[in-house]
Amino acid sequence: MTVTHLKKASKTPETETDAARKVVTDMLAGIEAGGEAAVRDYALKLDQWAGPIIMERDQIEEITRAIPALVREDIALAAGNVRRFAEAQRASVKDFALEISPGLTLGQKLVPVNTAGCYVPTGRYAHIASAYMSVATAKAAGVKTVIACSAPYKGTGIHPHVLYAMRVAGADVIMCLGGVQAIATMAFGLFTGRKADIVVGPGNKFVAEAKRMLFGKVGIDVFAGPSEVAVIADDSADPLIVATDLVGQAEHGHESPAWLITNSRIIADEVMRLMPILIEALPPTARDAAAAAWRDYGEVVLCDTRDEMIQISDEYACEHLEVHCRDLDWWHANLTNYGSLFLGEETNVAFGDKVSGPNHILPTKFAARYSAGLSVHKFLKPLTWQRITRNACTEIAPVSARISRLEGMEAHARTSDVRMNKYAPGHQIDLGMPVKG
């Protein structure tokens, strides 16, 4: 086995975490103590926003009225695709009841959380798609109250297109708040009086850290950090398309890893030649972000075999994974760790990020080894229930009593004893040796 790093990242996803953790710790403590006043202070200090936090219906209508018809149609189409995919996910899991033995009926009831908080980042870019990715999915799951938050865009209110996407997706409450203060507000139930049961949505390192630190007090979707992309390419790949797709995700931010895994030295060399050219041709904001991301986090890994490529890819567990190779079915069958998979050069990350339907809120920082991205399942609780007849109770109670006593749990065993004495008086059934110690 020979794996060679032709380009190695100088930083890792954890490089900036410690600094963010200190900032977030202080902010969360301040907001928990100071409540809504502290949130308003942070909104003014960090986003230069002193306007209303909760957007009223007439404000939303006024701000979105001038949006061109084509923009409305595009957003509605994309949001509709996400909603339909989410509804299909919801239909794939069902309530059920199963009588596993006479009189012993067990079941599952899928119950949505009552309140979901959906964070929509707005900083370097207006993330229109993130609005319907989270909000439409929550509504498809049946969540009663969906609270959506997004930061004021460049010192003004919520970007009109983001606001329109929130409305089309079905948000019940919309708040003009960004960053840590938005996450804390939804988790603590500030301004609305409704504490979110789960907070979802992508964001920068501070948003990701706030979600991580609040996990437990509130549910979260995934441990998500800066966006990641990997491309697996063999010698059939088009290096221009590969490089373009890597740059396409690197523009997310300075800390967004972009990785190429290939068994072709020709492809590797050509992609490395093209990357700086493509980055230099970007507009200033994207150029700045992509250049830093490629310089500090970009990698090119050269392998001998496709099995080695699978191994490296699964170790990286990338958020977005494109495969530009022959025999796509083989790759689909053998890859196991990724947030979302894009098979073939026709199927790029941007399509999935914006329009096609599957969710773009995905695990990063190796979390795809054990976690999937946002789906209706994140908003659903598969609650179990049981119902037992008296006859079935007298069958199962002795087993429970004996196992409880073997474990040394006498009080547990006696919950069986009392029922046996009531439902089968005078029985001679072995209930186990009572616990003495």
XYZ file of C-alpha atoms in Angstrom:
437
model
C 0.000 0.000 0.000
C 1.330 3.419 -0.987
C -0.471 6.607 -0.031
C 1.303 9.895 -0.741
C 0.202 13.363 0.307
C 1.152 15.586 -2.620
C -0.341 18.477 -0.673
C -0.853 18.317 3.091
C -3.025 20.642 5.182
C -1.119 22.903 7.561
C -4.166 23.202 9.810
C -6.856 20.814 11.029
C -10.554 21.333 11.758
C -9.669 21.618 15.443
C -7.064 24.360 14.998
C -9.444 27.219 15.767
C -11.695 25.434 18.260
C -10.060 26.466 21.539
C -10.326 30.190 20.840
C -13.957 29.838 19.795
C -14.771 27.800 22.898
C -13.612 30.587 25.238
C -15.654 33.221 23.405
C -18.780 31.062 23.350
C -18.472 30.090 27.019
C -18.458 33.735 28.057
C -21.326 34.654 25.744
C -23.597 31.824 26.850
C -22.990 32.612 30.508
C -23.769 36.267 29.885
C -26.982 35.524 27.988
C -28.181 32.955 30.523
C -27.695 35.524 33.276
C -28.805 38.634 31.417
C -31.602 37.239 29.261
C -33.122 39.336 26.505
C -31.203 42.486 27.466
C -27.912 40.643 26.996
C -29.065 39.351 23.612
C -29.925 42.873 22.472
C -26.505 44.073 23.624
C -24.764 41.370 21.568
C -26.982 42.095 18.548
C -25.943 45.745 18.675
C -22.276 45.046 19.393
C -21.714 42.233 16.892
C -24.273 42.924 14.145
C -25.006 46.633 14.598
C -28.682 45.753 14.969
C -30.979 47.710 17.274
C -34.220 46.948 15.425
C -37.009 44.515 16.334
C -35.984 40.951 17.109
C -39.215 39.212 16.106
C -40.333 39.971 12.554
C -44.057 40.713 12.279
C -46.114 39.516 9.332
C -46.561 42.982 7.834
C -42.811 43.656 8.073
C -42.065 40.404 6.262
C -44.529 41.277 3.520
C -43.089 44.755 3.107
C -39.494 43.544 2.900
C -40.217 40.714 0.457
C -42.748 42.499 -1.764
C -40.185 43.682 -4.320
C -38.575 40.277 -4.899
C -38.702 39.502 -8.654
C -41.044 36.762 -9.840
C -38.220 34.543 -11.137
C -36.454 34.643 -7.757
C -39.709 33.663 -6.043
C -40.192 30.801 -8.482
C -36.639 29.523 -8.013
C -36.888 29.582 -4.225
C -40.312 27.928 -4.309
C -39.036 25.183 -6.641
C -36.003 24.428 -4.478
C -37.991 24.548 -1.241
C -40.584 22.253 -2.809
C -37.924 19.688 -3.702
C -36.593 19.716 -0.140
C -40.107 19.413 1.268
C -41.028 16.498 -1.014
C -37.827 14.640 -0.173
C -38.440 15.220 3.541
C -42.038 14.035 3.219
C -40.784 10.847 1.559
C -38.370 10.357 4.466
C -41.274 10.820 6.887
C -43.331 8.243 5.012
C -40.460 5.739 5.230
C -40.814 5.458 9.025
C -44.139 4.527 10.571
C -46.003 3.876 13.774
C -46.482 0.173 14.415
C -47.856 -2.309 16.928
C -46.624 -5.877 17.250
C -48.062 -8.675 19.380
C -44.864 -10.622 19.948
C -46.617 -13.207 22.105
C -50.263 -13.672 23.113
C -51.328 -10.673 25.176
C -47.976 -8.833 24.936
C -48.286 -5.930 22.515
C -45.426 -3.555 21.836
C -45.348 -0.533 19.622
C -43.679 2.565 18.285
C -45.267 5.982 17.949
C -43.409 8.690 16.046
C -43.938 12.011 17.790
C -42.381 15.246 16.492
C -40.742 17.652 18.899
C -42.982 20.581 19.815
C -40.579 23.439 19.021
C -37.616 23.542 16.657
C -35.116 26.365 16.301
C -33.655 26.750 12.801
C -30.531 28.856 12.384
C -29.836 30.335 8.956
C -26.332 31.819 8.635
C -25.886 35.182 6.972
C -22.423 36.642 6.932
C -20.136 36.533 3.935
C -23.089 35.235 1.890
C -26.883 35.209 2.102
C -27.588 31.498 2.638
C -31.044 31.291 1.089
C -30.966 27.491 0.809
C -30.253 26.954 4.502
C -33.643 28.496 5.291
C -35.728 25.898 3.481
C -33.319 23.042 4.248
C -34.069 23.337 7.963
C -37.528 24.911 8.130
C -39.225 22.838 5.414
C -37.783 19.631 6.866
C -39.043 20.461 10.349
C -42.524 21.222 9.024
C -42.555 17.972 7.011
C -41.806 16.147 10.258
C -44.876 17.736 11.849
C -43.184 20.163 14.247
C -45.846 22.489 15.684
C -43.704 25.599 16.130
C -40.657 26.374 13.994
C -38.597 29.405 15.017
C -36.147 30.648 12.385
C -33.244 33.000 13.114
C -30.910 34.823 10.765
C -28.511 37.697 11.293
C -29.055 41.148 9.857
C -27.356 41.242 6.477
C -24.586 43.844 6.317
C -26.100 45.884 9.124
C -29.657 45.853 7.781
C -32.487 43.432 8.555
C -32.700 39.847 7.382
C -31.803 39.564 3.700
C -35.096 39.729 1.729
C -34.382 36.499 -0.158
C -33.558 34.616 3.045
C -36.666 36.051 4.665
C -38.802 34.952 1.722
C -37.314 31.444 1.857
C -38.128 31.229 5.576
C -41.718 32.246 4.878
C -42.172 29.883 1.916
C -40.728 27.009 3.950
C -43.295 27.601 6.696
C -41.518 29.254 9.628
C -43.947 30.175 12.411
C -41.694 32.758 14.085
C -38.840 34.653 12.427
C -36.220 36.496 14.462
C -33.519 38.884 13.298
C -30.619 37.474 15.294
C -27.305 35.905 14.368
C -24.468 33.914 15.857
C -24.208 32.639 19.410
C -26.933 34.995 20.608
C -29.400 33.413 18.170
C -28.576 29.871 19.274
C -28.860 30.837 22.950
C -32.122 32.717 22.365
C -33.773 29.694 20.787
C -32.411 27.304 23.410
C -33.489 29.490 26.344
C -36.846 30.496 24.859
C -36.135 34.224 24.930
C -38.513 36.674 23.185
C -40.969 33.870 22.346
C -41.434 32.074 25.661
C -40.912 28.799 23.784
C -37.731 26.872 24.489
C -36.584 24.968 21.441
C -36.488 21.209 21.906
C -33.879 21.017 19.142
C -31.693 23.636 17.444
C -30.530 22.933 13.891
C -28.686 24.641 11.077
C -25.164 25.330 9.839
C -22.942 28.167 10.992
C -19.429 29.324 11.713
C -17.139 27.945 14.407
C -18.861 30.026 17.102
C -22.325 28.777 16.162
C -21.055 25.191 16.015
C -19.427 25.551 19.430
C -22.562 27.103 20.952
C -24.628 24.149 19.750
C -22.061 21.711 21.107
C -21.991 23.381 24.518
C -25.782 23.589 24.782
C -26.296 19.977 23.726
C -28.094 18.268 26.583
C -30.125 21.306 27.509
C -31.378 21.196 23.940
C -31.095 18.701 21.120
C -28.997 19.503 18.066
C -28.840 18.169 14.544
C -25.145 17.444 13.982
C -21.762 18.608 15.210
C -21.175 20.826 12.215
C -18.266 23.121 11.527
C -16.832 24.733 8.401
C -18.009 23.164 5.146
C -15.911 20.303 3.736
C -15.598 18.769 0.278
C -13.708 15.767 -1.035
C -13.490 14.499 -4.594
C -12.503 10.933 -5.409
C -11.188 10.866 -8.983
C -9.653 8.241 -11.210
C -7.991 8.811 -14.581
C -11.384 9.160 -16.299
C -12.093 12.395 -14.411
C -12.079 15.863 -15.947
C -9.491 17.824 -13.912
C -11.134 21.164 -14.705
C -14.465 19.999 -13.292
C -12.739 18.446 -10.270
C -10.814 21.637 -9.507
C -13.876 23.805 -10.088
C -15.895 21.733 -7.618
C -13.144 21.921 -4.996
C -12.991 25.698 -5.370
C -16.786 25.821 -5.301
C -16.835 24.617 -1.722
C -13.614 26.316 -0.600
C -15.329 29.676 -1.097
C -17.474 28.912 1.968
C -14.765 30.246 4.252
C -11.151 30.431 5.321
C -11.411 27.161 7.269
C -13.213 24.992 4.717
C -11.193 21.881 3.801
C -11.042 20.758 0.165
C -9.546 17.324 -0.480
C -8.689 15.388 -3.630
C -8.205 11.629 -3.389
C -6.971 10.029 -6.594
C -4.992 7.156 -8.060
C -3.879 9.242 -11.044
C -0.756 11.382 -10.791
C -1.792 13.169 -13.988
C -5.133 14.189 -12.472
C -3.460 15.213 -9.207
C -0.857 17.417 -10.901
C -3.365 19.087 -13.199
C -5.816 19.826 -10.391
C -3.036 21.364 -8.301
C -2.030 23.502 -11.293
C -5.597 24.674 -11.875
C -6.575 25.465 -8.285
C -4.715 28.797 -7.902
C -5.794 29.889 -11.390
C -9.466 29.251 -10.650
C -9.224 30.878 -7.238
C -7.565 33.972 -8.649
C -10.430 34.380 -11.140
C -13.057 34.642 -8.367
C -14.568 37.910 -7.132
C -12.763 39.369 -4.084
C -14.864 37.909 -1.245
C -14.840 34.386 -2.645
C -11.170 34.668 -3.707
C -10.093 35.619 -0.198
C -11.970 32.721 1.393
C -11.024 30.059 -1.151
C -7.344 31.036 -1.253
C -6.988 30.717 2.517
C -8.974 27.471 2.619
C -6.873 25.823 -0.110
C -3.604 27.098 1.350
C -4.264 25.983 4.925
C -6.705 23.076 4.633
C -6.405 21.725 1.086
C -4.988 18.260 0.515
C -4.169 16.043 -2.457
C -3.770 12.367 -1.631
C -2.314 9.987 -4.238
C -3.172 6.289 -3.837
C -2.244 3.141 -5.741
C -5.622 1.420 -5.738
C -9.261 2.239 -5.395
C -9.402 0.234 -2.151
C -6.837 2.652 -0.729
C -8.973 5.542 -1.968
C -11.965 4.081 -0.128
C -9.904 3.721 3.036
C -8.649 7.312 2.949
C -12.100 8.676 2.143
C -13.715 6.770 4.998
C -11.013 8.036 7.381
C -11.715 11.630 6.353
C -15.510 11.069 6.612
C -16.103 14.167 4.530
C -19.267 16.247 4.670
C -19.686 16.400 0.869
C -18.166 13.564 -1.153
C -18.080 13.584 -4.950
C -17.046 10.535 -6.981
C -15.657 11.161 -10.486
C -14.794 7.599 -11.434
C -15.773 4.626 -13.536
C -18.096 2.011 -12.055
C -20.117 4.355 -9.839
C -22.200 1.483 -8.475
C -19.058 -0.055 -6.958
C -18.177 3.184 -5.178
C -21.745 3.572 -3.959
C -21.691 0.053 -2.548
C -18.341 0.384 -0.781
C -18.102 3.924 0.607
C -19.435 4.160 4.156
C -18.454 7.485 5.761
C -19.791 10.714 4.275
C -22.405 13.341 4.961
C -23.880 13.211 1.460
C -22.673 11.398 -1.653
C -22.606 12.845 -5.193
C -22.063 10.182 -7.846
C -20.645 11.183 -11.230
C -19.376 14.489 -12.548
C -22.934 15.519 -13.470
C -23.901 15.447 -9.780
C -22.129 18.234 -7.965
C -22.331 19.554 -4.412
C -23.830 22.893 -5.401
C -26.888 21.124 -6.843
C -27.394 19.378 -3.524
C -26.661 22.523 -1.554
C -29.275 24.553 -3.377
C -31.947 22.677 -5.289
C -32.062 18.912 -5.712
C -33.780 17.871 -2.460
C -31.593 15.986 0.073
C -30.581 18.142 3.009
C -27.362 20.158 2.961
C -27.030 20.426 6.750
C -24.467 17.687 7.225
C -21.877 16.383 9.719
C -18.295 17.702 9.588
C -15.086 17.132 11.567
C -15.222 13.331 11.113
C -18.758 13.108 12.588
C -19.981 11.302 9.452
C -18.348 8.202 10.945
C -21.325 7.935 13.317
C -23.914 10.510 12.301
C -26.041 11.423 9.308
C -27.168 14.871 8.223
C -30.376 16.697 9.015
C -33.564 14.832 8.119
C -37.117 14.529 9.375
C -35.828 11.810 11.691
C -33.958 14.442 13.732
C -37.286 16.084 14.598
C -39.078 12.822 15.401
C -38.993 10.830 18.611
C -39.665 7.116 18.020
C -41.462 6.623 21.330
C -42.103 3.058 22.405
C -45.175 1.787 24.250
C -46.333 -1.499 25.759
C -49.637 -3.067 26.741
C -49.890 -6.424 28.502
C -52.970 -8.492 29.344
C -53.263 -10.211 32.725
C -52.619 -13.604 31.237
C -49.501 -12.343 29.491
C -48.430 -10.579 32.664
C -48.379 -13.892 34.569
C -46.187 -15.338 31.819
C -43.630 -12.529 31.766
C -43.574 -11.508 35.445
C -41.696 -14.612 36.724
C -38.966 -14.072 34.118
C -38.623 -10.428 35.131
C -38.524 -11.369 38.825
C -35.823 -13.978 38.353
C -33.602 -11.729 36.198
C -34.058 -8.829 38.628
C -32.935 -10.999 41.539
C -29.975 -12.327 39.601
C -28.958 -8.681 39.187
C -29.437 -8.057 42.924
C -32.415 -5.720 42.410
C -35.006 -6.921 44.931
C -37.355 -3.944 44.607
C -37.585 -4.534 40.875
C -38.431 -8.194 41.497
C -41.202 -7.323 43.933
C -43.073 -5.384 41.202
C -43.511 -8.835 39.625
C -44.287 -10.579 42.929
C -47.183 -8.258 43.754
C -48.799 -8.887 40.392
C -48.365 -12.653 40.578
C -49.970 -12.651 44.020
C -52.924 -10.657 42.668
C -53.419 -12.296 39.272
C -52.370 -15.893 40.130
C -52.980 -16.373 43.871
C -51.560 -19.605 45.252
C -49.169 -20.040 42.342
C -46.139 -22.305 42.729
C -43.973 -20.576 40.142
C -40.283 -19.920 40.902
C -39.758 -16.150 41.243
C -36.074 -16.395 42.086
C -34.116 -16.317 45.320
C -34.839 -13.095 47.271
C -31.865 -10.782 47.614
C -30.399 -10.878 51.140
C -27.544 -8.341 51.056
